[in-house]
Coordinates of C-alpha atoms and ligand atoms in Angstrom, one line a residue:
Chain X
M1 CA 200.5 -41.3 19.1
S2 CA 200.0 -45.2 19.4
E3 CA 200.3 -46.5 22.5
L4 CA 203.3 -47.5 24.6
T5 CA 203.6 -50.8 25.9
R6 CA 204.1 -51.5 29.2
E7 CA 207.8 -51.6 28.7
E8 CA 208.1 -48.6 27.1
T9 CA 206.0 -46.6 29.0
E10 CA 208.5 -48.1 32.0
A11 CA 211.3 -47.0 30.2
L12 CA 210.3 -43.6 29.4
I13 CA 209.9 -43.2 34.0
Q14 CA 213.7 -44.3 33.9
E15 CA 214.9 -42.3 31.1
V16 CA 213.0 -39.1 33.1
L17 CA 214.2 -40.4 36.2
E18 CA 217.7 -40.5 35.4
V19 CA 218.6 -36.7 35.9
Y20 CA 217.8 -36.7 39.4
P21 CA 220.5 -37.1 41.8
E22 CA 220.3 -40.8 43.2
K23 CA 218.2 -40.1 46.7
A24 CA 215.8 -38.0 45.0
R25 CA 215.2 -40.5 42.2
K26 CA 214.7 -43.1 44.8
D27 CA 211.7 -41.5 45.7
R28 CA 210.7 -39.9 43.0
A29 CA 210.5 -43.6 41.5
K30 CA 207.9 -44.9 44.1
H31 CA 205.7 -42.3 42.5
L32 CA 205.8 -43.0 39.3
A33 CA 204.0 -46.5 38.0
V34 CA 202.8 -48.4 34.9
N35 CA 199.3 -49.4 35.5
D36 CA 198.4 -52.6 35.8
Q37 CA 194.3 -53.4 36.2
S38 CA 194.7 -56.8 38.0
I39 CA 196.5 -54.6 41.0
E40 CA 193.7 -54.6 43.5
Q41 CA 195.7 -52.0 45.8
S42 CA 197.4 -49.1 44.5
K43 CA 200.3 -49.3 47.4
K44 CA 201.9 -51.9 45.9
C45 CA 202.7 -49.8 42.3
I46 CA 202.3 -46.0 43.6
T47 CA 203.3 -44.4 47.2
S48 CA 201.1 -41.2 47.5
N49 CA 200.6 -38.3 49.9
R50 CA 204.1 -37.8 50.7
K51 CA 206.3 -34.8 51.5
S52 CA 207.7 -33.3 48.2
L53 CA 211.0 -33.2 47.5
P54 CA 212.8 -30.0 48.0
G55 CA 214.4 -28.7 45.7
V56 CA 212.0 -29.7 42.8
M57 CA 208.5 -27.7 41.1
T58 CA 205.4 -29.1 42.7
V59 CA 202.0 -27.4 41.7
R60 CA 200.8 -28.5 45.2
G61 CA 199.0 -25.9 47.4
C62 CA 199.1 -25.4 51.0
A63 CA 196.4 -26.6 54.1
Y64 CA 195.0 -22.8 54.2
A65 CA 193.7 -22.8 50.8
G66 CA 192.1 -26.4 51.1
S67 CA 190.4 -25.4 53.8
K68 CA 189.5 -21.1 52.7
G69 CA 189.9 -21.8 48.8
V70 CA 188.5 -25.4 48.6
V71 CA 186.0 -26.4 51.4
W72 CA 184.9 -23.3 53.0
G73 CA 185.2 -20.2 50.7
P74 CA 182.2 -21.1 49.2
I75 CA 179.6 -21.1 51.1
K76 CA 178.3 -18.1 50.6
D77 CA 176.6 -16.6 53.3
M78 CA 179.3 -16.6 55.9
I79 CA 182.5 -14.4 55.9
H80 CA 186.1 -16.0 55.5
V81 CA 188.7 -14.3 57.1
S82 CA 192.1 -15.2 55.7
H83 CA 193.5 -14.4 59.1
G84 CA 197.8 -13.4 58.4
P85 CA 199.3 -11.3 55.8
I86 CA 197.3 -10.2 53.0
G87 CA 198.7 -12.2 50.5
C88 CA 197.4 -15.4 50.6
G89 CA 194.0 -14.4 50.6
Q90 CA 194.3 -11.4 48.0
Y91 CA 196.2 -14.3 45.7
S92 CA 193.6 -17.0 45.5
R93 CA 190.4 -14.1 46.2
A94 CA 187.6 -15.7 43.2
G95 CA 189.7 -18.0 41.4
R96 CA 188.1 -20.8 41.8
R97 CA 184.8 -19.4 40.2
N98 CA 182.6 -20.9 42.8
Y99 CA 179.2 -19.4 41.7
Y100 CA 176.6 -18.5 43.9
V101 CA 173.2 -16.5 43.3
G102 CA 173.3 -13.6 46.3
T103 CA 173.8 -9.6 46.5
T104 CA 177.9 -9.9 46.6
G105 CA 178.8 -7.1 49.9
V106 CA 175.3 -7.7 51.0
D107 CA 174.1 -10.9 52.0
T108 CA 177.0 -13.5 50.1
F109 CA 180.4 -12.7 50.3
G110 CA 182.1 -15.7 47.8
T111 CA 184.0 -12.9 45.8
M112 CA 185.5 -10.8 48.7
N113 CA 188.4 -11.3 50.6
F114 CA 188.7 -10.4 53.8
T115 CA 191.7 -10.1 55.7
S116 CA 193.5 -9.7 58.7
D117 CA 196.3 -7.9 57.2
F118 CA 199.2 -8.5 59.5
Q119 CA 202.2 -5.8 59.8
E120 CA 204.9 -6.4 61.6
K121 CA 203.7 -5.4 64.6
D122 CA 200.7 -7.9 64.7
I123 CA 203.9 -11.0 64.5
V124 CA 206.0 -9.0 67.0
F125 CA 203.1 -8.5 69.6
G126 CA 199.9 -11.4 68.4
G127 CA 197.1 -10.7 66.7
D128 CA 194.6 -11.3 68.8
K129 CA 193.1 -7.2 69.4
K130 CA 193.3 -7.4 65.9
L131 CA 190.9 -10.0 65.1
A132 CA 188.5 -9.0 67.6
K133 CA 188.1 -5.9 66.0
L134 CA 187.8 -7.1 62.7
V135 CA 184.9 -9.3 63.6
A136 CA 183.2 -6.4 65.5
E137 CA 184.0 -4.4 62.5
I138 CA 182.6 -7.0 59.9
E139 CA 179.4 -7.3 62.3
Q140 CA 179.2 -3.6 61.5
L141 CA 179.8 -2.9 58.2
F142 CA 177.8 -6.3 57.0
P143 CA 175.2 -6.9 59.8
L144 CA 173.2 -9.7 56.8
H145 CA 176.1 -12.2 57.6
K146 CA 175.0 -15.6 59.0
G147 CA 178.8 -16.3 60.8
I148 CA 182.6 -15.8 60.4
S149 CA 184.8 -18.5 60.3
V150 CA 188.8 -17.4 61.1
Q151 CA 190.9 -19.6 57.9
S152 CA 194.8 -19.3 59.7
E153 CA 197.5 -18.7 57.3
C154 CA 200.8 -19.4 58.7
P155 CA 201.9 -17.3 61.1
I156 CA 199.0 -17.8 63.4
G157 CA 200.3 -20.9 64.5
L158 CA 203.8 -19.5 64.6
I159 CA 203.5 -16.9 67.1
G160 CA 200.3 -18.8 69.2
D161 CA 197.6 -16.9 68.8
D162 CA 194.6 -17.6 70.7
I163 CA 192.1 -17.6 67.8
E164 CA 189.6 -20.3 69.5
A165 CA 189.6 -17.8 72.8
V166 CA 189.0 -14.9 70.4
S167 CA 186.2 -16.5 68.7
K168 CA 184.3 -17.8 71.5
K169 CA 183.9 -14.7 73.1
A170 CA 182.8 -12.3 70.1
A171 CA 180.5 -15.0 69.0
K172 CA 178.8 -15.0 72.6
E173 CA 178.6 -11.3 71.6
M174 CA 177.1 -11.1 68.1
N175 CA 175.0 -14.5 68.3
K176 CA 176.8 -15.6 65.1
P177 CA 178.9 -18.7 64.9
I178 CA 182.3 -18.2 64.6
V179 CA 184.7 -20.4 63.5
P180 CA 188.2 -21.2 64.4
V181 CA 189.8 -22.8 61.9
R182 CA 193.4 -24.3 62.1
C183 CA 194.5 -24.8 59.0
E184 CA 197.7 -22.9 59.0
G185 CA 199.4 -23.5 55.2
F186 CA 202.6 -25.8 57.1
R187 CA 200.4 -28.4 58.2
G188 CA 200.5 -31.9 56.0
V189 CA 202.3 -32.0 53.1
S190 CA 199.7 -30.6 50.8
Q191 CA 196.2 -28.7 50.3
S192 CA 194.7 -32.1 51.5
L193 CA 195.2 -31.8 55.3
G194 CA 193.2 -28.8 54.6
H195 CA 190.5 -30.3 53.5
H196 CA 190.7 -32.7 56.5
I197 CA 190.7 -29.9 58.8
A198 CA 187.9 -27.9 57.1
N199 CA 185.8 -31.3 57.6
D200 CA 186.5 -31.3 61.5
S201 CA 186.0 -27.8 62.1
I202 CA 182.5 -28.1 60.2
R203 CA 182.2 -31.4 62.4
D204 CA 183.2 -29.7 65.6
W205 CA 181.5 -25.9 65.4
V206 CA 178.4 -26.2 63.1
L207 CA 176.9 -29.4 62.2
D208 CA 175.6 -30.3 65.3
K209 CA 173.6 -27.1 65.6
R210 CA 170.2 -28.6 64.7
D211 CA 170.6 -31.4 66.8
G212 CA 167.5 -31.9 68.2
Q213 CA 165.6 -29.7 66.0
G214 CA 162.1 -30.0 64.0
F215 CA 162.3 -30.6 60.6
D216 CA 159.8 -31.7 58.2
A217 CA 161.3 -34.5 56.8
T218 CA 160.6 -36.4 53.2
P219 CA 161.9 -39.9 52.4
Y220 CA 163.7 -38.4 49.4
D221 CA 165.7 -35.9 51.2
V222 CA 169.5 -35.8 50.4
S223 CA 172.8 -33.5 49.9
I224 CA 175.2 -33.1 47.5
I225 CA 178.2 -32.9 48.9
G226 CA 181.8 -32.1 47.3
D227 CA 180.3 -30.0 44.6
Y228 CA 182.0 -26.6 44.6
N229 CA 180.2 -25.3 42.3
I230 CA 182.5 -24.4 40.1
G231 CA 181.2 -22.5 37.1
G232 CA 177.4 -23.8 37.9
D233 CA 178.2 -27.4 38.5
A234 CA 176.5 -28.4 41.4
W235 CA 173.3 -26.2 39.6
A236 CA 174.3 -28.4 36.5
S237 CA 174.3 -31.8 39.0
R238 CA 170.8 -30.8 41.0
I239 CA 168.1 -30.3 38.2
L240 CA 169.0 -33.7 37.8
I241 CA 168.5 -35.5 41.5
E242 CA 165.4 -33.2 41.4
E243 CA 164.4 -34.4 38.5
M244 CA 164.4 -38.0 39.4
G245 CA 162.2 -37.1 42.7
L246 CA 164.9 -36.4 45.0
R247 CA 164.7 -33.3 47.3
V248 CA 167.7 -31.8 47.9
V249 CA 168.4 -30.6 51.3
S250 CA 172.0 -29.0 50.6
Q251 CA 174.1 -28.2 48.8
W252 CA 178.1 -28.4 50.1
S253 CA 179.4 -26.2 49.6
G254 CA 179.3 -24.4 46.1
D255 CA 176.5 -21.7 46.5
G256 CA 175.7 -23.4 50.2
T257 CA 174.5 -21.6 53.1
L258 CA 175.2 -22.1 56.3
A259 CA 171.3 -23.2 57.1
E260 CA 172.5 -25.8 54.3
I261 CA 175.3 -27.6 56.5
E262 CA 173.1 -27.4 59.5
K263 CA 170.4 -29.0 58.1
T264 CA 172.3 -31.9 56.6
P265 CA 172.5 -34.2 59.2
K266 CA 168.4 -34.6 58.7
V267 CA 169.1 -36.0 55.3
K268 CA 168.5 -39.9 54.1
L269 CA 171.4 -40.4 51.9
N270 CA 174.7 -38.3 51.1
L271 CA 175.8 -38.0 47.4
L272 CA 179.6 -37.3 47.6
H273 CA 181.3 -36.3 44.7
C274 CA 184.8 -35.0 45.7
Y275 CA 186.0 -38.0 47.7
R276 CA 189.0 -36.2 49.0
S277 CA 188.0 -33.1 49.9
M278 CA 184.7 -34.1 51.9
N279 CA 184.9 -38.1 52.7
Y280 CA 185.9 -37.1 56.2
I281 CA 182.3 -35.4 57.0
S282 CA 180.5 -38.1 55.8
R283 CA 182.4 -40.8 57.7
H284 CA 181.0 -38.8 60.1
M285 CA 177.9 -38.2 59.7
E286 CA 177.7 -42.1 58.5
E287 CA 178.6 -43.0 61.9
K288 CA 176.9 -39.5 64.0
Y289 CA 173.9 -40.2 62.3
G290 CA 173.4 -43.5 60.5
I291 CA 173.3 -41.0 57.0
P292 CA 174.8 -43.2 54.3
W293 CA 177.1 -41.6 51.6
L294 CA 177.8 -43.1 48.2
E295 CA 180.0 -41.7 45.8
Y296 CA 179.2 -40.3 42.1
N297 CA 180.4 -39.8 38.7
F298 CA 178.6 -36.7 36.9
F299 CA 180.9 -36.2 33.9
G300 CA 179.8 -37.9 30.6
P301 CA 176.6 -39.7 29.8
T302 CA 177.6 -43.3 30.4
K303 CA 178.7 -41.9 34.2
I304 CA 175.8 -40.1 34.9
A305 CA 173.4 -43.0 33.4
E306 CA 175.3 -45.4 36.2
S307 CA 175.3 -42.8 39.3
L308 CA 171.5 -42.3 38.9
R309 CA 170.4 -45.9 38.9
A310 CA 172.8 -46.1 41.7
I311 CA 171.4 -43.0 43.4
A312 CA 168.0 -44.3 42.8
A313 CA 169.1 -47.8 44.0
H314 CA 169.5 -46.3 47.7
F315 CA 165.3 -45.4 47.2
D316 CA 161.8 -46.9 46.1
D317 CA 160.4 -48.2 42.8
S318 CA 159.3 -44.0 42.2
I319 CA 163.0 -42.5 42.4
K320 CA 164.3 -45.7 39.7
E321 CA 161.5 -45.0 37.4
G322 CA 162.1 -41.3 38.0
A323 CA 166.3 -42.1 37.5
E324 CA 165.3 -43.6 33.6
R325 CA 162.4 -41.0 33.1
V326 CA 165.9 -38.9 33.7
I327 CA 167.7 -41.0 31.5
A328 CA 166.1 -41.3 28.7
K329 CA 164.8 -37.8 28.4
Y330 CA 168.8 -37.0 27.9
Q331 CA 169.6 -39.3 25.6
P332 CA 168.4 -37.9 22.8
M333 CA 170.3 -34.5 23.5
M334 CA 173.5 -36.6 24.8
D335 CA 173.2 -38.9 21.2
A336 CA 173.2 -35.8 19.5
V337 CA 176.3 -33.8 20.9
I338 CA 178.5 -37.2 20.7
A339 CA 177.2 -37.5 16.9
R340 CA 178.4 -34.2 16.2
Y341 CA 182.2 -33.9 18.5
K342 CA 182.6 -37.7 17.8
P343 CA 183.7 -38.0 14.4
R344 CA 186.0 -35.0 15.2
L345 CA 187.7 -36.5 18.6
Q346 CA 187.5 -40.5 18.1
G347 CA 191.3 -41.4 18.8
K348 CA 192.8 -38.5 20.1
T349 CA 194.4 -39.0 23.4
V350 CA 194.2 -37.1 26.2
M351 CA 197.0 -37.0 29.5
L352 CA 195.6 -35.4 32.4
Y353 CA 197.6 -33.7 35.9
V354 CA 194.8 -32.2 38.2
G355 CA 193.7 -33.0 41.8
G356 CA 190.8 -33.9 44.0
L357 CA 188.4 -36.7 41.8
R358 CA 189.1 -35.3 38.6
P359 CA 191.9 -37.4 37.4
R360 CA 189.3 -40.0 37.3
H361 CA 186.2 -38.7 37.0
V362 CA 186.5 -37.2 33.8
I363 CA 187.7 -40.5 32.1
G364 CA 184.3 -41.9 31.2
A365 CA 183.1 -38.1 29.7
Y366 CA 186.4 -38.6 27.5
E367 CA 185.8 -42.0 26.7
D368 CA 182.0 -41.2 25.3
L369 CA 183.8 -38.6 22.8
G370 CA 186.0 -41.5 21.8
M371 CA 188.9 -40.1 23.5
Q372 CA 191.6 -42.3 25.3
V373 CA 193.3 -40.9 28.5
I374 CA 196.5 -42.1 28.3
G375 CA 198.1 -40.8 31.5
T376 CA 196.8 -39.2 35.0
G377 CA 198.0 -38.0 38.4
Y378 CA 196.9 -36.3 41.0
E379 CA 198.3 -33.4 42.9
F380 CA 197.4 -34.6 46.6
A381 CA 195.2 -37.9 46.4
H382 CA 196.0 -40.6 48.8
N383 CA 196.3 -44.3 48.6
D384 CA 192.5 -44.7 48.0
D385 CA 192.2 -42.5 45.6
Y386 CA 194.9 -44.4 43.2
D387 CA 192.5 -47.5 44.5
R388 CA 189.8 -46.0 43.0
T389 CA 191.9 -44.8 39.8
I390 CA 193.3 -48.2 39.0
K391 CA 190.4 -50.0 37.6
E392 CA 189.3 -46.4 35.2
M393 CA 192.4 -46.0 33.4
G394 CA 193.7 -48.8 30.7
N395 CA 196.4 -50.9 30.8
A396 CA 200.3 -49.6 30.4
T397 CA 198.9 -46.1 30.8
L398 CA 201.0 -44.0 32.9
L399 CA 200.4 -43.1 36.7
Y400 CA 202.2 -39.8 38.1
D401 CA 201.8 -38.6 41.9
D402 CA 202.4 -35.0 42.4
A403 CA 204.7 -34.5 39.3
T404 CA 207.2 -32.3 39.3
G405 CA 207.8 -29.4 36.5
F406 CA 210.2 -31.0 34.9
E407 CA 209.2 -34.6 34.8
L408 CA 205.1 -33.6 33.7
E409 CA 206.8 -32.0 30.4
E410 CA 209.4 -35.2 29.8
F411 CA 206.1 -37.5 29.9
I412 CA 204.2 -34.6 27.9
K413 CA 207.2 -34.1 25.5
R414 CA 207.6 -37.9 24.7
M415 CA 204.2 -39.0 24.5
Q416 CA 203.0 -36.1 22.6
P417 CA 199.3 -36.1 23.9
D418 CA 196.8 -34.7 21.6
L419 CA 195.2 -32.8 24.5
V420 CA 196.7 -32.0 27.7
G421 CA 194.1 -31.4 31.3
S422 CA 195.5 -29.4 34.2
G423 CA 196.2 -25.9 35.2
I424 CA 197.2 -22.2 34.7
K425 CA 200.6 -22.9 35.4
E426 CA 200.4 -25.4 32.9
K427 CA 198.9 -24.2 30.4
Y428 CA 201.0 -22.2 28.7
V429 CA 204.4 -24.2 29.3
F430 CA 202.4 -26.7 26.8
Q431 CA 200.1 -24.0 24.7
K432 CA 204.1 -23.4 23.7
M433 CA 205.1 -26.7 23.0
G434 CA 202.5 -26.7 20.2
I435 CA 200.3 -29.1 22.6
P436 CA 196.1 -27.7 23.0
L437 CA 195.7 -27.6 26.9
R438 CA 192.3 -27.2 28.6
Q439 CA 192.2 -25.8 32.7
M440 CA 190.7 -28.6 34.2
H441 CA 190.6 -27.0 37.7
S442 CA 188.3 -23.8 36.6
W443 CA 187.1 -25.6 33.2
D444 CA 189.5 -23.1 31.9
Y445 CA 186.9 -19.9 32.5
S446 CA 183.6 -22.4 31.2
G447 CA 182.0 -24.5 32.4
P448 CA 179.7 -26.0 34.4
Y449 CA 180.9 -29.4 32.9
H450 CA 179.0 -31.6 35.3
G451 CA 175.4 -33.6 34.1
Y452 CA 173.9 -34.0 30.7
D453 CA 173.9 -29.9 30.3
G454 CA 177.6 -29.6 31.0
F455 CA 178.8 -32.5 29.2
A456 CA 177.6 -30.7 26.1
I457 CA 180.0 -27.7 26.8
F458 CA 182.5 -30.2 27.7
A459 CA 182.2 -31.5 24.2
R460 CA 182.2 -28.5 22.4
D461 CA 185.1 -26.7 24.7
M462 CA 187.7 -29.9 23.7
D463 CA 186.4 -30.0 20.4
M464 CA 187.6 -26.1 20.2
A465 CA 190.7 -26.6 22.1
I466 CA 192.0 -29.8 19.6
S467 CA 190.4 -28.0 16.5
N468 CA 191.7 -24.7 16.5
P469 CA 193.3 -23.3 13.7
C470 CA 195.9 -22.4 15.4
W471 CA 198.1 -26.0 16.0
S472 CA 199.0 -26.0 12.6
K473 CA 201.1 -22.3 12.3
Q474 CA 203.4 -23.5 15.4
T475 CA 206.2 -24.0 13.2
P476 CA 207.1 -19.9 12.2
P477 CA 207.4 -19.3 8.7
W478 CA 211.5 -19.2 8.2
K479 CA 211.0 -22.5 9.3
K480 CA 208.7 -24.0 6.9
R481 CA 209.9 -25.2 4.0
P482 CA 209.4 -22.8 0.5
E483 CA 206.2 -22.3 -0.4
V484 CA 204.7 -20.8 -3.2
P485 CA 202.0 -18.6 -2.3
E486 CA 198.9 -18.9 -4.0
A487 CA 198.0 -15.8 -6.7
S488 CA 194.7 -15.0 -4.7
E489 CA 196.5 -14.7 -1.4
L490 CA 199.5 -12.4 -3.4
K491 CA 196.5 -10.4 -4.8
K492 CA 195.2 -9.8 -1.2
V493 CA 198.6 -8.9 0.3
A494 CA 198.9 -6.2 -2.3
Chain U
M1 CA 197.0 -45.7 70.8
A2 CA 195.2 -44.5 67.9
N3 CA 192.1 -43.2 67.1
I4 CA 190.4 -45.5 63.8
M5 CA 186.7 -46.1 62.3
V6 CA 185.6 -49.8 61.5
R7 CA 183.1 -49.9 58.6
K8 CA 181.0 -52.4 57.1
D9 CA 180.0 -52.3 53.6
A10 CA 177.4 -54.1 51.8
A11 CA 178.5 -56.8 51.3
G12 CA 179.5 -57.5 55.3
A13 CA 182.8 -56.6 54.8
Y14 CA 185.0 -54.7 57.1
S15 CA 187.3 -51.8 56.4
F16 CA 189.5 -49.5 58.6
Y17 CA 189.9 -46.3 58.3
L18 CA 192.9 -44.1 60.4
P19 CA 191.9 -40.6 60.2
K20 CA 195.1 -39.2 61.5
R21 CA 196.3 -40.9 58.3
D22 CA 194.2 -40.7 56.4
L23 CA 194.4 -44.4 55.7
E24 CA 191.7 -46.3 54.2
D25 CA 192.2 -50.2 53.8
A26 CA 190.2 -53.4 54.1
I27 CA 190.7 -55.7 57.2
V28 CA 191.7 -59.3 55.7
S29 CA 191.4 -61.1 59.1
M30 CA 190.1 -59.7 62.7
E31 CA 190.5 -62.6 65.1
F32 CA 187.3 -62.3 66.8
D33 CA 184.2 -62.2 65.0
T34 CA 181.1 -63.6 67.0
S35 CA 178.4 -61.5 68.7
E36 CA 179.7 -61.5 71.9
K37 CA 183.3 -61.6 71.5
W38 CA 184.8 -59.0 68.6
G39 CA 187.9 -57.8 67.9
G40 CA 191.3 -58.4 68.9
E41 CA 193.8 -58.6 65.7
I42 CA 192.9 -57.7 62.9
R43 CA 195.3 -57.6 59.4
L44 CA 194.9 -55.0 56.9
N45 CA 195.0 -55.4 53.6
N46 CA 198.5 -53.4 53.1
G47 CA 200.2 -55.9 55.8
G48 CA 199.6 -53.6 59.0
A49 CA 198.2 -55.3 62.2
Y50 CA 195.6 -53.5 64.8
Y51 CA 194.4 -54.7 68.3
I52 CA 191.5 -53.7 69.2
E53 CA 190.0 -54.3 73.0
P54 CA 187.9 -57.6 72.2
Q55 CA 184.0 -56.4 73.1
A56 CA 180.5 -57.4 72.3
L57 CA 179.5 -57.2 68.5
P58 CA 179.0 -53.2 68.4
A59 CA 175.1 -52.7 67.5
R60 CA 176.2 -50.4 64.3
F61 CA 178.9 -49.1 62.0
P62 CA 180.4 -47.8 61.3
I63 CA 182.1 -47.3 65.0
S64 CA 184.9 -45.3 66.2
L65 CA 187.5 -46.9 68.5
R66 CA 190.4 -47.4 69.9
A67 CA 193.3 -49.4 68.8
R68 CA 196.6 -50.4 69.3
R69 CA 199.2 -50.8 66.6
L70 CA 201.4 -53.7 66.2
D71 CA 202.6 -53.6 62.9
A72 CA 202.6 -50.7 60.4
A73 CA 203.1 -51.5 56.8
E74 CA 205.6 -50.0 55.3
Ligands
LIG1 S1 201.9 -21.6 52.8 FE1 200.8 -20.0 54.5 S2 201.9 -18.1 53.4 FE2 202.2 -19.5 52.0 S3 199.7 -19.0 50.8 FE3 199.7 -21.0 52.5 S4 199.3 -20.0 54.8 FE4 199.2 -18.4 53.3

């Protein structure tokens, strides 16, 4: 579809808002905006990180999801207990596809679901005893685990269990860390607070455990923070950083271990991929240990090259040369990918609705393929995320914060993008409308999408989604104009 | 009183961070900014204002401080 002008986009927003009752309309109006690159501050155009309106359909998660599902869950050699009723953990089990190496159930536990399976009596009489028993059982059944985190679900906060006391006592007995995390789902407005709570618990219970211990440092130690290794993302990023001559001491938290996290305060630079979920701990390390942090973007060759150079700027000439070497090495491969897919994708439009960093980070990758992002939005962003987005997005494009099911459907119906990037809840709605959708949370069971290797897969996947012949078959035969079947086809049927 | 964090970026500009509300913003003005006396009333880009007890210039940034809210934005 051709681009909308600013006035048209504004009119579209007004039209969509019309169905709401007045109070809701006023509230939602603050969350929808037309991008204006001249604005320095997102606050002037969009409000974010507010409670979702009762009655609308939001796609947000809860604080527990932010802590267990995002930050803690991927730490592979710890056991993360979903403390409370069984559903919260079971329905989200292994859903994020955080890849890891190890033998599941022996020394790694990423895809398993551990829960205290609360019953009525635990709610009435409290679950502390059950937690103590469960911890002892874990120690017996899975002796190679390196520690436990207790991820509180809603009831824990409601009934006032003292998980801290149980954790402290059991940790002493078994001589391994047990981290109580107060990430009850009702806290905050979205999973974003869960990230924050999880970061704080890492700060308070894990990070300083090796302070004052020796460490064979090199001047090139870095850590990768906020990469959850979805479909192998962190691996595709790590090889580039290692190739340019740096040493990756730790990787958070995709394919990460407790020991790596404890060693992070020894590095020289923290490389932060998902700003939203891990900026808290990066700020803490900056203040306490004087480790600077740097946001980088490994989606698409343009942004990768930019990021590699920005990372190298923190180090000496050998690393700077290393970065150039890496960029030059992969350039021919990238040129080949672009030569193959750009002609097929040139000029196609995309609308995104995801969380974390992707609504802004993947824009560059689409642009590398000649595609254009005409609308983007976050589930749980804060103002600082939109500050960073405004510059990435074109003028007069659409921004939507915590979009409701209705708004998103209307926007997409009207703007008719060639591709939508969102999640599983949106996927079949839009595909039934005849618009291809790629899941941009789980990479639609593909990936990795980070790094140079990831870009080749990204390009292929986007092409596969858009160029799939099924989209031309959406109109059922009885609604089509009658056509005379070709003679050869008739013969086949007969 | 709120706990805040003040950072200084590569260009030397101060930025403000309020962890409790996850509010990040640039500091547009600071009442005192000399090595002996630093702090006082600070104004944020979003229109908010906070007061930091004037003190000697902190030896390093970022630094966590207590600040009093004078005028919140929104
Ligand atoms: S909101 Fe509460 S009950 Fe629902 S998934 Fe989150 S922790 Fe579980």
